[in-house]
PDB file of C-alpha atoms in Angstrom:
ATOM      1  CA  MET A   1     -27.748  21.042   8.873  1.00 38.00           C
ATOM      2  CA  LYS A   2     -27.416  17.805   7.020  1.00 37.00           C
ATOM      3  CA  LYS A   3     -30.027  15.086   6.895  1.00 38.00           C
ATOM      4  CA  ILE A   4     -28.625  11.673   7.581  1.00 35.00           C
ATOM      5  CA  VAL A   5     -30.416   8.821   5.846  1.00 35.00           C
ATOM      6  CA  VAL A   6     -29.390   5.550   7.431  1.00 34.00           C
ATOM      7  CA  PHE A   7     -30.231   2.160   5.882  1.00 32.00           C
ATOM      8  CA  LEU A   8     -31.319  -0.655   8.191  1.00 31.00           C
ATOM      9  CA  ALA A   9     -28.151  -2.639   7.612  1.00 34.00           C
ATOM     10  CA  LEU A  10     -25.595   0.202   7.501  1.00 32.00           C
ATOM     11  CA  CYS A  11     -23.729   2.648   9.674  1.00 31.00           C
ATOM     12  CA  LEU A  12     -20.184   3.904   9.497  1.00 32.00           C
ATOM     13  CA  GLY A  13     -17.624   6.019  11.310  1.00 32.00           C
ATOM     14  CA  ALA A  14     -14.836   8.454  10.519  1.00 37.00           C
ATOM     15  CA  THR A  15     -11.085   8.289  11.095  1.00 39.00           C
ATOM     16  CA  THR A  16     -10.540   7.396  14.732  1.00 42.00           C
ATOM     17  CA  ALA A  17      -8.265   5.671  17.162  1.00 49.00           C
ATOM     18  CA  GLN A  18      -9.214   2.430  18.882  1.00 65.00           C
ATOM     19  CA  ALA A  19     -12.490   2.612  20.813  1.00 78.00           C
ATOM     20  CA  GLN A  20     -12.199   3.446  24.514  1.00 87.00           C
ATOM     21  CA  ASP A  21     -14.612   3.884  27.421  1.00 91.00           C
ATOM     22  CA  ALA A  22     -15.902   7.442  27.662  1.00 93.00           C
ATOM     23  CA  ASN A  23     -19.006   9.349  28.667  1.00 95.00           C
ATOM     24  CA  VAL A  24     -21.047  10.035  25.575  1.00 95.00           C
ATOM     25  CA  GLN A  25     -21.976  13.645  24.854  1.00 96.00           C
ATOM     26  CA  LEU A  26     -25.308  13.112  23.181  1.00 97.00           C
ATOM     27  CA  LYS A  27     -28.296  15.418  23.336  1.00 97.00           C
ATOM     28  CA  GLY A  28     -31.178  16.331  21.122  1.00 96.00           C
ATOM     29  CA  THR A  29     -34.827  17.039  20.569  1.00 96.00           C
ATOM     30  CA  VAL A  30     -37.750  14.850  19.611  1.00 93.00           C
ATOM     31  CA  VAL A  31     -40.330  16.003  17.094  1.00 89.00           C
ATOM     32  CA  ASP A  32     -43.655  14.726  15.783  1.00 83.00           C
ATOM     33  CA  THR A  33     -44.177  12.465  18.788  1.00 84.00           C
ATOM     34  CA  VAL A  34     -45.501  12.311  22.335  1.00 84.00           C
ATOM     35  CA  ALA A  35     -42.947   9.663  23.320  1.00 88.00           C
ATOM     36  CA  GLN A  36     -41.744  10.045  26.897  1.00 93.00           C
ATOM     37  CA  TYR A  37     -38.413   8.237  26.651  1.00 95.00           C
ATOM     38  CA  VAL A  38     -35.467   7.936  24.291  1.00 96.00           C
ATOM     39  CA  TYR A  39     -33.543   4.648  24.332  1.00 97.00           C
ATOM     40  CA  LEU A  40     -29.825   4.233  23.668  1.00 97.00           C
ATOM     41  CA  GLN A  41     -29.029   0.850  22.178  1.00 96.00           C
ATOM     42  CA  LYS A  42     -25.801  -1.040  21.543  1.00 95.00           C
ATOM     43  CA  PHE A  43     -25.201  -2.725  18.198  1.00 91.00           C
ATOM     44  CA  HIS A  44     -23.909  -6.274  17.875  1.00 89.00           C
ATOM     45  CA  ASN A  45     -24.338  -8.795  15.071  1.00 88.00           C
ATOM     46  CA  LYS A  46     -27.138  -6.862  13.317  1.00 86.00           C
ATOM     47  CA  MET A  47     -29.065  -6.542  16.572  1.00 90.00           C
ATOM     48  CA  PHE A  48     -29.570  -3.861  19.202  1.00 92.00           C
ATOM     49  CA  THR A  49     -29.746  -4.143  22.979  1.00 94.00           C
ATOM     50  CA  THR A  50     -30.992  -1.247  25.133  1.00 96.00           C
ATOM     51  CA  ILE A  51     -28.267  -0.017  27.493  1.00 97.00           C
ATOM     52  CA  ASP A  52     -29.822   3.198  28.792  1.00 97.00           C
ATOM     53  CA  SER A  53     -32.897   5.410  28.578  1.00 97.00           C
ATOM     54  CA  VAL A  54     -33.654   9.023  29.448  1.00 97.00           C
ATOM     55  CA  LYS A  55     -36.910  10.885  29.934  1.00 97.00           C
ATOM     56  CA  VAL A  56     -37.935  13.487  27.391  1.00 96.00           C
ATOM     57  CA  THR A  57     -38.453  16.852  29.069  1.00 95.00           C
ATOM     58  CA  ASP A  58     -39.954  19.736  27.109  1.00 94.00           C
ATOM     59  CA  GLY A  59     -39.111  17.870  23.931  1.00 94.00           C
ATOM     60  CA  LYS A  60     -35.430  17.506  24.834  1.00 96.00           C
ATOM     61  CA  PHE A  61     -33.185  14.641  25.950  1.00 97.00           C
ATOM     62  CA  SER A  62     -29.556  14.138  26.958  1.00 97.00           C
ATOM     63  CA  PHE A  63     -27.316  11.106  27.503  1.00 97.00           C
ATOM     64  CA  LYS A  64     -24.035  10.961  29.444  1.00 95.00           C
ATOM     65  CA  THR A  65     -23.774   7.181  29.502  1.00 95.00           C
ATOM     66  CA  LYS A  66     -20.319   5.608  29.712  1.00 95.00           C
ATOM     67  CA  VAL A  67     -19.845   3.620  26.513  1.00 95.00           C
ATOM     68  CA  LYS A  68     -17.205   2.546  24.016  1.00 93.00           C
ATOM     69  CA  LEU A  69     -16.375   5.435  21.685  1.00 92.00           C
ATOM     70  CA  PRO A  70     -16.281   5.751  18.761  1.00 90.00           C
ATOM     71  CA  GLU A  71     -18.830   3.080  17.960  1.00 92.00           C
ATOM     72  CA  LEU A  72     -22.187   2.370  16.369  1.00 90.00           C
ATOM     73  CA  TYR A  73     -25.301   2.768  18.512  1.00 93.00           C
ATOM     74  CA  GLY A  74     -29.027   3.092  18.005  1.00 93.00           C
ATOM     75  CA  LEU A  75     -31.496   5.731  19.178  1.00 94.00           C
ATOM     76  CA  SER A  76     -35.128   4.767  19.504  1.00 92.00           C
ATOM     77  CA  LEU A  77     -38.426   6.086  20.813  1.00 93.00           C
ATOM     78  CA  ASN A  78     -39.789   2.541  20.948  1.00 90.00           C
ATOM     79  CA  THR A  79     -37.585  -0.499  21.552  1.00 90.00           C
ATOM     80  CA  ALA A  80     -39.929  -2.647  19.461  1.00 87.00           C
ATOM     81  CA  ASP A  81     -38.915  -0.675  16.359  1.00 86.00           C
ATOM     82  CA  SER A  82     -35.656  -0.615  14.463  1.00 87.00           C
ATOM     83  CA  PRO A  83     -33.695   2.371  15.826  1.00 92.00           C
ATOM     84  CA  LEU A  84     -31.943   5.250  14.146  1.00 91.00           C
ATOM     85  CA  TYR A  85     -28.435   3.977  13.445  1.00 89.00           C
ATOM     86  CA  ILE A  86     -26.012   6.571  14.798  1.00 91.00           C
ATOM     87  CA  PHE A  87     -22.237   6.554  14.972  1.00 90.00           C
ATOM     88  CA  LEU A  88     -21.143   8.269  18.184  1.00 94.00           C
ATOM     89  CA  GLU A  89     -17.754   9.815  18.856  1.00 92.00           C
ATOM     90  CA  LYS A  90     -16.028  11.500  21.786  1.00 92.00           C
ATOM     91  CA  SER A  91     -17.096  14.864  20.400  1.00 93.00           C
ATOM     92  CA  PRO A  92     -20.554  16.316  21.226  1.00 96.00           C
ATOM     93  CA  VAL A  93     -23.317  14.969  18.976  1.00 97.00           C
ATOM     94  CA  THR A  94     -26.750  16.553  18.557  1.00 97.00           C
ATOM     95  CA  VAL A  95     -29.780  14.787  17.138  1.00 96.00           C
ATOM     96  CA  LYS A  96     -33.222  15.854  16.004  1.00 94.00           C
ATOM     97  CA  LEU A  97     -35.086  12.583  16.395  1.00 93.00           C
ATOM     98  CA  SER A  98     -38.313  12.022  14.506  1.00 88.00           C
ATOM     99  CA  PRO A  99     -40.248   8.737  14.467  1.00 83.00           C
ATOM    100  CA  VAL A 100     -41.663   9.553  11.040  1.00 75.00           C
ATOM    101  CA  LYS A 101     -39.301   7.718   8.717  1.00 73.00           C
ATOM    102  CA  TYR A 102     -36.356   7.809  11.152  1.00 75.00           C
ATOM    103  CA  TYR A 103     -33.753   7.767   8.439  1.00 69.00           C
ATOM    104  CA  SER A 104     -35.113  10.500   6.189  1.00 76.00           C
ATOM    105  CA  THR A 105     -36.371  12.976   8.784  1.00 83.00           C
ATOM    106  CA  SER A 106     -33.912  12.690  11.690  1.00 88.00           C
ATOM    107  CA  VAL A 107     -30.900  15.007  11.669  1.00 91.00           C
ATOM    108  CA  VAL A 108     -27.474  14.250  13.176  1.00 93.00           C
ATOM    109  CA  GLU A 109     -24.797  16.904  13.745  1.00 95.00           C
ATOM    110  CA  GLY A 110     -21.309  16.728  15.230  1.00 95.00           C
ATOM    111  CA  SER A 111     -20.335  13.223  14.124  1.00 93.00           C
ATOM    112  CA  ALA A 112     -17.676  13.144  11.413  1.00 92.00           C
ATOM    113  CA  SER A 113     -18.209   9.402  11.230  1.00 90.00           C
ATOM    114  CA  GLN A 114     -21.854   9.861  10.399  1.00 89.00           C
ATOM    115  CA  ASP A 115     -20.938  12.416   7.745  1.00 91.00           C
ATOM    116  CA  LEU A 116     -18.507   9.952   6.174  1.00 92.00           C
ATOM    117  CA  PHE A 117     -21.176   7.293   6.224  1.00 85.00           C
ATOM    118  CA  ASP A 118     -23.561   9.624   4.449  1.00 81.00           C
ATOM    119  CA  THR A 119     -20.961  10.197   1.762  1.00 88.00           C
ATOM    120  CA  TYR A 120     -20.407   6.455   1.404  1.00 89.00           C
ATOM    121  CA  ARG A 121     -24.135   5.811   1.216  1.00 84.00           C
ATOM    122  CA  LYS A 122     -24.652   8.293  -1.584  1.00 85.00           C
ATOM    123  CA  THR A 123     -21.747   7.007  -3.664  1.00 90.00           C
ATOM    124  CA  LYS A 124     -22.748   4.592  -6.404  1.00 89.00           C
ATOM    125  CA  ASP A 125     -20.631   1.674  -7.609  1.00 91.00           C
ATOM    126  CA  ILE A 126     -18.392   1.608  -4.537  1.00 94.00           C
ATOM    127  CA  ASP A 127     -14.980  -0.002  -4.917  1.00 96.00           C
ATOM    128  CA  ILE A 128     -14.475  -1.224  -1.364  1.00 97.00           C
ATOM    129  CA  SER A 129     -10.700  -1.566  -1.700  1.00 97.00           C
ATOM    130  CA  LYS A 130     -10.440   1.989  -3.007  1.00 96.00           C
ATOM    131  CA  PHE A 131     -12.672   3.271  -0.216  1.00 96.00           C
ATOM    132  CA  ILE A 132     -10.577   1.560   2.468  1.00 97.00           C
ATOM    133  CA  THR A 133      -7.368   2.849   0.898  1.00 97.00           C
ATOM    134  CA  GLU A 134      -8.745   6.388   1.102  1.00 96.00           C
ATOM    135  CA  HIS A 135      -9.918   5.941   4.722  1.00 95.00           C
ATOM    136  CA  PRO A 136      -7.604   3.281   6.213  1.00 95.00           C
ATOM    137  CA  GLY A 137      -7.834   4.502   9.805  1.00 90.00           C
ATOM    138  CA  SER A 138     -11.586   4.878   9.835  1.00 90.00           C
ATOM    139  CA  LEU A 139     -14.030   2.688  11.664  1.00 89.00           C
ATOM    140  CA  VAL A 140     -16.241   3.442   8.675  1.00 88.00           C
ATOM    141  CA  SER A 141     -14.008   1.239   6.566  1.00 93.00           C
ATOM    142  CA  SER A 142     -13.835  -1.697   8.950  1.00 93.00           C
ATOM    143  CA  TYR A 143     -17.572  -1.559   9.640  1.00 92.00           C
ATOM    144  CA  VAL A 144     -18.588  -1.439   5.981  1.00 93.00           C
ATOM    145  CA  LEU A 145     -16.224  -4.283   5.144  1.00 97.00           C
ATOM    146  CA  TYR A 146     -17.760  -6.320   7.985  1.00 95.00           C
ATOM    147  CA  ARG A 147     -21.398  -5.455   7.475  1.00 93.00           C
ATOM    148  CA  ASN A 148     -21.845  -4.871   3.763  1.00 93.00           C
ATOM    149  CA  TRP A 149     -19.062  -6.767   2.023  1.00 96.00           C
ATOM    150  CA  SER A 150     -18.265  -9.864   4.064  1.00 95.00           C
ATOM    151  CA  TYR A 151     -20.995 -11.889   2.337  1.00 94.00           C
ATOM    152  CA  ARG A 152     -20.000 -10.656  -1.138  1.00 93.00           C
ATOM    153  CA  LEU A 153     -16.290 -11.410  -0.936  1.00 96.00           C
ATOM    154  CA  SER A 154     -14.196 -14.575  -0.885  1.00 95.00           C
ATOM    155  CA  PRO A 155     -12.048 -15.290   2.191  1.00 96.00           C
ATOM    156  CA  GLU A 156      -8.999 -14.184   0.192  1.00 97.00           C
ATOM    157  CA  GLU A 157     -10.656 -10.888  -0.750  1.00 98.00           C
ATOM    158  CA  ILE A 158     -11.708 -10.225   2.847  1.00 98.00           C
ATOM    159  CA  THR A 159      -8.132 -10.801   4.027  1.00 97.00           C
ATOM    160  CA  LYS A 160      -6.767  -8.546   1.296  1.00 98.00           C
ATOM    161  CA  ASN A 161      -9.075  -5.712   2.364  1.00 98.00           C
ATOM    162  CA  ILE A 162      -8.305  -6.167   6.058  1.00 98.00           C
ATOM    163  CA  ALA A 163      -4.632  -5.664   5.196  1.00 97.00           C
ATOM    164  CA  LEU A 164      -5.491  -2.241   3.736  1.00 98.00           C
ATOM    165  CA  LEU A 165      -6.748  -1.013   7.101  1.00 97.00           C
ATOM    166  CA  ASP A 166      -4.577   1.059   9.414  1.00 94.00           C
ATOM    167  CA  LYS A 167      -3.183  -0.474  12.614  1.00 92.00           C
ATOM    168  CA  SER A 168      -5.776   1.493  14.587  1.00 88.00           C
ATOM    169  CA  GLN A 169      -8.464  -0.706  13.044  1.00 92.00           C
ATOM    170  CA  GLN A 170      -6.771  -4.086  13.316  1.00 91.00           C
ATOM    171  CA  ASN A 171      -8.101  -4.577  16.861  1.00 88.00           C
ATOM    172  CA  SER A 172     -11.609  -3.320  16.136  1.00 89.00           C
ATOM    173  CA  THR A 173     -14.528  -5.648  16.850  1.00 91.00           C
ATOM    174  CA  TYR A 174     -15.372  -5.726  13.168  1.00 94.00           C
ATOM    175  CA  VAL A 175     -11.917  -6.812  12.024  1.00 96.00           C
ATOM    176  CA  LYS A 176     -11.744  -9.491  14.700  1.00 95.00           C
ATOM    177  CA  GLU A 177     -15.085 -10.887  13.573  1.00 95.00           C
ATOM    178  CA  LEU A 178     -13.959 -10.766   9.947  1.00 97.00           C
ATOM    179  CA  GLN A 179     -10.822 -12.720  10.799  1.00 97.00           C
ATOM    180  CA  GLU A 180     -12.923 -15.389  12.492  1.00 96.00           C
ATOM    181  CA  LEU A 181     -15.267 -15.427   9.512  1.00 97.00           C
ATOM    182  CA  VAL A 182     -12.340 -16.022   7.148  1.00 97.00           C
ATOM    183  CA  LYS A 183     -11.337 -19.088   9.180  1.00 97.00           C
ATOM    184  CA  VAL A 184     -14.868 -20.450   8.985  1.00 97.00           C
ATOM    185  CA  LEU A 185     -15.278 -19.776   5.260  1.00 97.00           C
ATOM    186  CA  ASN A 186     -11.943 -21.384   4.434  1.00 97.00           C
ATOM    187  CA  GLY A 187     -13.335 -24.625   5.857  1.00 96.00           C
ATOM    188  CA  LEU A 188     -16.521 -24.354   3.814  1.00 97.00           C
ATOM    189  CA  GLN A 189     -15.179 -24.339   0.288  1.00 96.00           C
ATOM    190  CA  VAL A 190     -16.551 -26.698  -2.348  1.00 97.00           C
ATOM    191  CA  GLY A 191     -15.001 -30.114  -1.730  1.00 97.00           C
ATOM    192  CA  LYS A 192     -14.830 -29.616   2.050  1.00 97.00           C
ATOM    193  CA  LYS A 193     -16.858 -31.528   4.630  1.00 97.00           C
ATOM    194  CA  ALA A 194     -20.040 -29.746   5.702  1.00 98.00           C
ATOM    195  CA  PRO A 195     -20.193 -29.194   9.484  1.00 97.00           C
ATOM    196  CA  ASP A 196     -22.654 -31.377  11.347  1.00 98.00           C
ATOM    197  CA  PHE A 197     -25.190 -29.759  13.652  1.00 98.00           C
ATOM    198  CA  VAL A 198     -28.108 -30.503  15.937  1.00 98.00           C
ATOM    199  CA  SER A 199     -31.179 -28.320  16.360  1.00 98.00           C
ATOM    200  CA  ASN A 200     -34.911 -28.553  17.053  1.00 98.00           C
ATOM    201  CA  ASP A 201     -37.761 -28.880  14.589  1.00 98.00           C
ATOM    202  CA  PRO A 202     -41.058 -26.976  15.099  1.00 98.00           C
ATOM    203  CA  GLU A 203     -42.330 -29.732  17.424  1.00 97.00           C
ATOM    204  CA  GLY A 204     -39.241 -29.402  19.613  1.00 97.00           C
ATOM    205  CA  LYS A 205     -37.713 -32.673  18.421  1.00 97.00           C
ATOM    206  CA  SER A 206     -33.932 -32.777  18.206  1.00 97.00           C
ATOM    207  CA  VAL A 207     -32.644 -33.223  14.661  1.00 97.00           C
ATOM    208  CA  ARG A 208     -29.079 -34.087  13.625  1.00 97.00           C
ATOM    209  CA  PHE A 209     -28.107 -33.056  10.110  1.00 98.00           C
ATOM    210  CA  SER A 210     -25.820 -36.020   9.393  1.00 96.00           C
ATOM    211  CA  GLU A 211     -28.622 -38.453  10.201  1.00 96.00           C
ATOM    212  CA  ASN A 212     -30.917 -36.798   7.657  1.00 95.00           C
ATOM    213  CA  ASN A 213     -28.438 -36.141   4.864  1.00 94.00           C
ATOM    214  CA  LYS A 214     -29.444 -38.469   2.046  1.00 90.00           C
ATOM    215  CA  GLY A 215     -28.785 -38.057  -1.658  1.00 94.00           C
ATOM    216  CA  TYR A 216     -28.134 -34.360  -2.221  1.00 98.00           C
ATOM    217  CA  THR A 217     -29.280 -32.052   0.578  1.00 98.00           C
ATOM    218  CA  LEU A 218     -29.729 -28.298   0.395  1.00 98.00           C
ATOM    219  CA  VAL A 219     -28.865 -26.654   3.713  1.00 98.00           C
ATOM    220  CA  ASP A 220     -31.072 -23.617   3.251  1.00 98.00           C
ATOM    221  CA  PHE A 221     -30.830 -20.517   5.470  1.00 98.00           C
ATOM    222  CA  TRP A 222     -33.916 -18.300   5.496  1.00 98.00           C
ATOM    223  CA  ALA A 223     -36.414 -16.520   7.772  1.00 98.00           C
ATOM    224  CA  SER A 224     -40.071 -15.589   7.606  1.00 98.00           C
ATOM    225  CA  TRP A 225     -39.141 -11.890   7.999  1.00 97.00           C
ATOM    226  CA  CYS A 226     -36.706 -12.005   5.048  1.00 97.00           C
ATOM    227  CA  GLY A 227     -38.334 -10.637   1.886  1.00 97.00           C
ATOM    228  CA  PRO A 228     -35.690 -11.988  -0.539  1.00 97.00           C
ATOM    229  CA  CYS A 229     -36.010 -15.407   1.110  1.00 98.00           C
ATOM    230  CA  ARG A 230     -39.763 -15.476   0.660  1.00 98.00           C
ATOM    231  CA  ARG A 231     -39.384 -14.460  -2.979  1.00 98.00           C
ATOM    232  CA  GLU A 232     -36.837 -17.235  -3.513  1.00 98.00           C
ATOM    233  CA  ASN A 233     -38.950 -19.919  -1.842  1.00 98.00           C
ATOM    234  CA  PRO A 234     -41.120 -20.673  -4.931  1.00 97.00           C
ATOM    235  CA  ASN A 235     -37.918 -21.556  -6.843  1.00 97.00           C
ATOM    236  CA  ILE A 236     -36.862 -23.938  -4.091  1.00 98.00           C
ATOM    237  CA  VAL A 237     -40.343 -25.468  -3.913  1.00 98.00           C
ATOM    238  CA  ALA A 238     -40.284 -26.064  -7.675  1.00 97.00           C
ATOM    239  CA  ALA A 239     -36.862 -27.738  -7.465  1.00 97.00           C
ATOM    240  CA  TYR A 240     -38.015 -29.904  -4.567  1.00 97.00           C
ATOM    241  CA  LYS A 241     -41.082 -31.086  -6.476  1.00 97.00           C
ATOM    242  CA  GLU A 242     -39.003 -31.817  -9.571  1.00 96.00           C
ATOM    243  CA  TYR A 243     -36.077 -33.631  -7.955  1.00 97.00           C
ATOM    244  CA  HIS A 244     -37.143 -34.959  -4.540  1.00 97.00           C
ATOM    245  CA  ASP A 245     -38.032 -38.365  -5.917  1.00 96.00           C
ATOM    246  CA  LYS A 246     -34.620 -38.506  -7.595  1.00 96.00           C
ATOM    247  CA  GLY A 247     -32.715 -37.959  -4.344  1.00 96.00           C
ATOM    248  CA  PHE A 248     -32.934 -34.235  -3.564  1.00 97.00           C
ATOM    249  CA  ASN A 249     -33.711 -33.176   0.006  1.00 97.00           C
ATOM    250  CA  ILE A 250     -33.755 -29.937   1.950  1.00 98.00           C
ATOM    251  CA  ILE A 251     -33.208 -28.922   5.548  1.00 98.00           C
ATOM    252  CA  GLY A 252     -34.371 -25.388   6.269  1.00 98.00           C
ATOM    253  CA  ILE A 253     -32.467 -23.368   8.882  1.00 98.00           C
ATOM    254  CA  SER A 254     -34.581 -20.452  10.047  1.00 98.00           C
ATOM    255  CA  LEU A 255     -33.181 -17.258  11.560  1.00 98.00           C
ATOM    256  CA  ASP A 256     -36.568 -16.388  12.981  1.00 98.00           C
ATOM    257  CA  LYS A 257     -37.092 -15.058  16.496  1.00 96.00           C
ATOM    258  CA  ARG A 258     -40.678 -16.179  17.039  1.00 97.00           C
ATOM    259  CA  LYS A 259     -41.889 -19.737  16.576  1.00 98.00           C
ATOM    260  CA  GLU A 260     -45.344 -18.690  15.389  1.00 98.00           C
ATOM    261  CA  ASN A 261     -43.878 -16.595  12.558  1.00 98.00           C
ATOM    262  CA  TRP A 262     -41.513 -19.403  11.590  1.00 98.00           C
ATOM    263  CA  VAL A 263     -44.272 -22.023  11.457  1.00 98.00           C
ATOM    264  CA  LYS A 264     -46.619 -19.700   9.563  1.00 98.00           C
ATOM    265  CA  GLY A 265     -43.900 -18.980   6.990  1.00 98.00           C
ATOM    266  CA  ILE A 266     -43.387 -22.713   6.443  1.00 98.00           C
ATOM    267  CA  GLN A 267     -47.113 -23.252   5.964  1.00 98.00           C
ATOM    268  CA  ASP A 268     -47.767 -20.198   3.797  1.00 98.00           C
ATOM    269  CA  ASP A 269     -44.882 -20.955   1.418  1.00 98.00           C
ATOM    270  CA  HIS A 270     -45.596 -24.714   1.323  1.00 98.00           C
ATOM    271  CA  LEU A 271     -42.103 -25.681   2.427  1.00 98.00           C
ATOM    272  CA  ASP A 272     -42.768 -29.388   2.794  1.00 97.00           C
ATOM    273  CA  TRP A 273     -39.387 -30.522   4.057  1.00 98.00           C
ATOM    274  CA  LEU A 274     -37.400 -30.761   7.281  1.00 98.00           C
ATOM    275  CA  HIS A 275     -36.993 -27.536   9.275  1.00 98.00           C
ATOM    276  CA  VAL A 276     -34.982 -26.569  12.353  1.00 98.00           C
ATOM    277  CA  SER A 277     -34.239 -23.378  14.262  1.00 98.00           C
ATOM    278  CA  ASP A 278     -32.872 -22.197  17.595  1.00 97.00           C
ATOM    279  CA  LEU A 279     -34.965 -19.009  17.189  1.00 98.00           C
ATOM    280  CA  LEU A 280     -31.953 -16.815  17.976  1.00 96.00           C
ATOM    281  CA  PHE A 281     -32.143 -14.506  14.965  1.00 96.00           C
ATOM    282  CA  TRP A 282     -28.592 -13.536  13.873  1.00 95.00           C
ATOM    283  CA  ASN A 283     -27.184 -15.322  16.922  1.00 95.00           C
ATOM    284  CA  SER A 284     -28.128 -18.608  15.277  1.00 97.00           C
ATOM    285  CA  ALA A 285     -25.430 -21.141  16.116  1.00 97.00           C
ATOM    286  CA  ILE A 286     -25.825 -22.888  12.759  1.00 98.00           C
ATOM    287  CA  ALA A 287     -25.572 -19.627  10.812  1.00 97.00           C
ATOM    288  CA  LYS A 288     -22.304 -18.899  12.610  1.00 97.00           C
ATOM    289  CA  LEU A 289     -21.073 -22.440  11.948  1.00 98.00           C
ATOM    290  CA  TYR A 290     -21.693 -21.946   8.230  1.00 98.00           C
ATOM    291  CA  GLY A 291     -20.398 -18.372   8.040  1.00 97.00           C
ATOM    292  CA  VAL A 292     -23.783 -16.999   6.994  1.00 97.00           C
ATOM    293  CA  ARG A 293     -23.813 -13.184   7.025  1.00 94.00           C
ATOM    294  CA  ALA A 294     -26.817 -12.618   4.762  1.00 96.00           C
ATOM    295  CA  ILE A 295     -29.890 -14.593   3.739  1.00 97.00           C
ATOM    296  CA  PRO A 296     -31.072 -16.323   1.647  1.00 98.00           C
ATOM    297  CA  ALA A 297     -27.988 -18.513   1.641  1.00 98.00           C
ATOM    298  CA  ASN A 298     -27.475 -22.211   1.048  1.00 98.00           C
ATOM    299  CA  TYR A 299     -25.037 -25.092   0.687  1.00 98.00           C
ATOM    300  CA  LEU A 300     -25.638 -28.161  -1.464  1.00 98.00           C
ATOM    301  CA  VAL A 301     -24.162 -31.247   0.212  1.00 98.00           C
ATOM    302  CA  ASP A 302     -23.813 -34.777  -1.167  1.00 97.00           C
ATOM    303  CA  SER A 303     -24.596 -38.004   0.692  1.00 96.00           C
ATOM    304  CA  LYS A 304     -21.039 -38.183   2.042  1.00 96.00           C
ATOM    305  CA  GLY A 305     -21.376 -34.731   3.589  1.00 97.00           C
ATOM    306  CA  ILE A 306     -19.176 -32.988   1.015  1.00 98.00           C
ATOM    307  CA  ILE A 307     -20.093 -29.485  -0.152  1.00 98.00           C
ATOM    308  CA  VAL A 308     -20.671 -29.520  -3.904  1.00 98.00           C
ATOM    309  CA  ALA A 309     -22.056 -25.993  -4.398  1.00 97.00           C
ATOM    310  CA  ARG A 310     -23.163 -22.930  -2.472  1.00 96.00           C
ATOM    311  CA  ASN A 311     -25.615 -20.072  -2.854  1.00 97.00           C
ATOM    312  CA  LEU A 312     -27.622 -21.576  -5.677  1.00 97.00           C
ATOM    313  CA  HIS A 313     -30.520 -19.241  -6.429  1.00 95.00           C
ATOM    314  CA  GLY A 314     -33.152 -19.009  -9.142  1.00 91.00           C
ATOM    315  CA  ASP A 315     -32.518 -21.256 -12.127  1.00 93.00           C
ATOM    316  CA  GLU A 316     -29.026 -22.143 -10.833  1.00 96.00           C
ATOM    317  CA  LEU A 317     -30.475 -24.628  -8.356  1.00 97.00           C
ATOM    318  CA  GLN A 318     -32.486 -26.548 -10.954  1.00 95.00           C
ATOM    319  CA  THR A 319     -29.627 -26.466 -13.457  1.00 96.00           C
ATOM    320  CA  THR A 320     -27.208 -27.885 -10.886  1.00 97.00           C
ATOM    321  CA  LEU A 321     -29.601 -30.583  -9.763  1.00 97.00           C
ATOM    322  CA  LYS A 322     -30.315 -31.577 -13.351  1.00 96.00           C
ATOM    323  CA  SER A 323     -26.606 -32.163 -13.939  1.00 96.00           C
ATOM    324  CA  LEU A 324     -26.215 -34.159 -10.704  1.00 96.00           C
ATOM    325  CA  LEU A 325     -29.421 -36.197 -10.758  1.00 93.00           C
ATOM    326  CA  LYS A 326     -29.594 -37.408 -14.345  1.00 78.00           C
TER     327      LYS A 326
END
């Protein structure tokens, strides 16, 4: 048996045809737990929605739910927790599900897609184009390109890698979303007009970006649950203190789900500028409008609404502002 270690943001599949409706053949055992139910969850946009549940009997469970196969799903013993990412196929799949470090103690057998993912995960210094070329008909390739590379690549590079995929993948959900993302990103290059948007501040007041864009404004995407964002916040605070009086402003766009966490994050990190959020997590309308696939992310916009820079982190933000606000 082979242990499958699955990262929170990853899951892949093996060479397959286009996904079709089929009854899943999924069974397994639960260990190290007294949980009474196992939940099957559907993946979409970095989030999971429960679509079925079965009772655990004598430590065993079995699903025969009609779902799209092959595709990424989640298995969980508690819907409040992040599930075990599992790529299901039309072939029988068996799982030993343990709540103790899901990804290092659970075991998946029978899924070639999961095996391919495990190989991908263990490979260092991945060349995504080379990987796709070696597995052009695999949902592994289209998923990884969508989930792990879309925020690292330019629109031209995304398009180039899509072209390497087999025809069987061109109609996959992931490729379709990548194609839409390319359209969005092409309209967000430096020199382009930043999209206007309206959202609510923590008091529920409606805020329009264009009415608050003065001087140079950083459209900053973050969330209280995002560790890298919280570590970057002191750099942004320092830049704000240094350049606010010279014409630098910020509007924070939170991808939080809970208002109390959002507000606490603002207070704890001393983010003394304008903030808005629709509290829809990765379904944030503004994140989609700006093609944001990972956070922290930002766009620096001038007073005319033109994008002058993007993804300025660390010292880059202060260096850029110094050159603009002499």
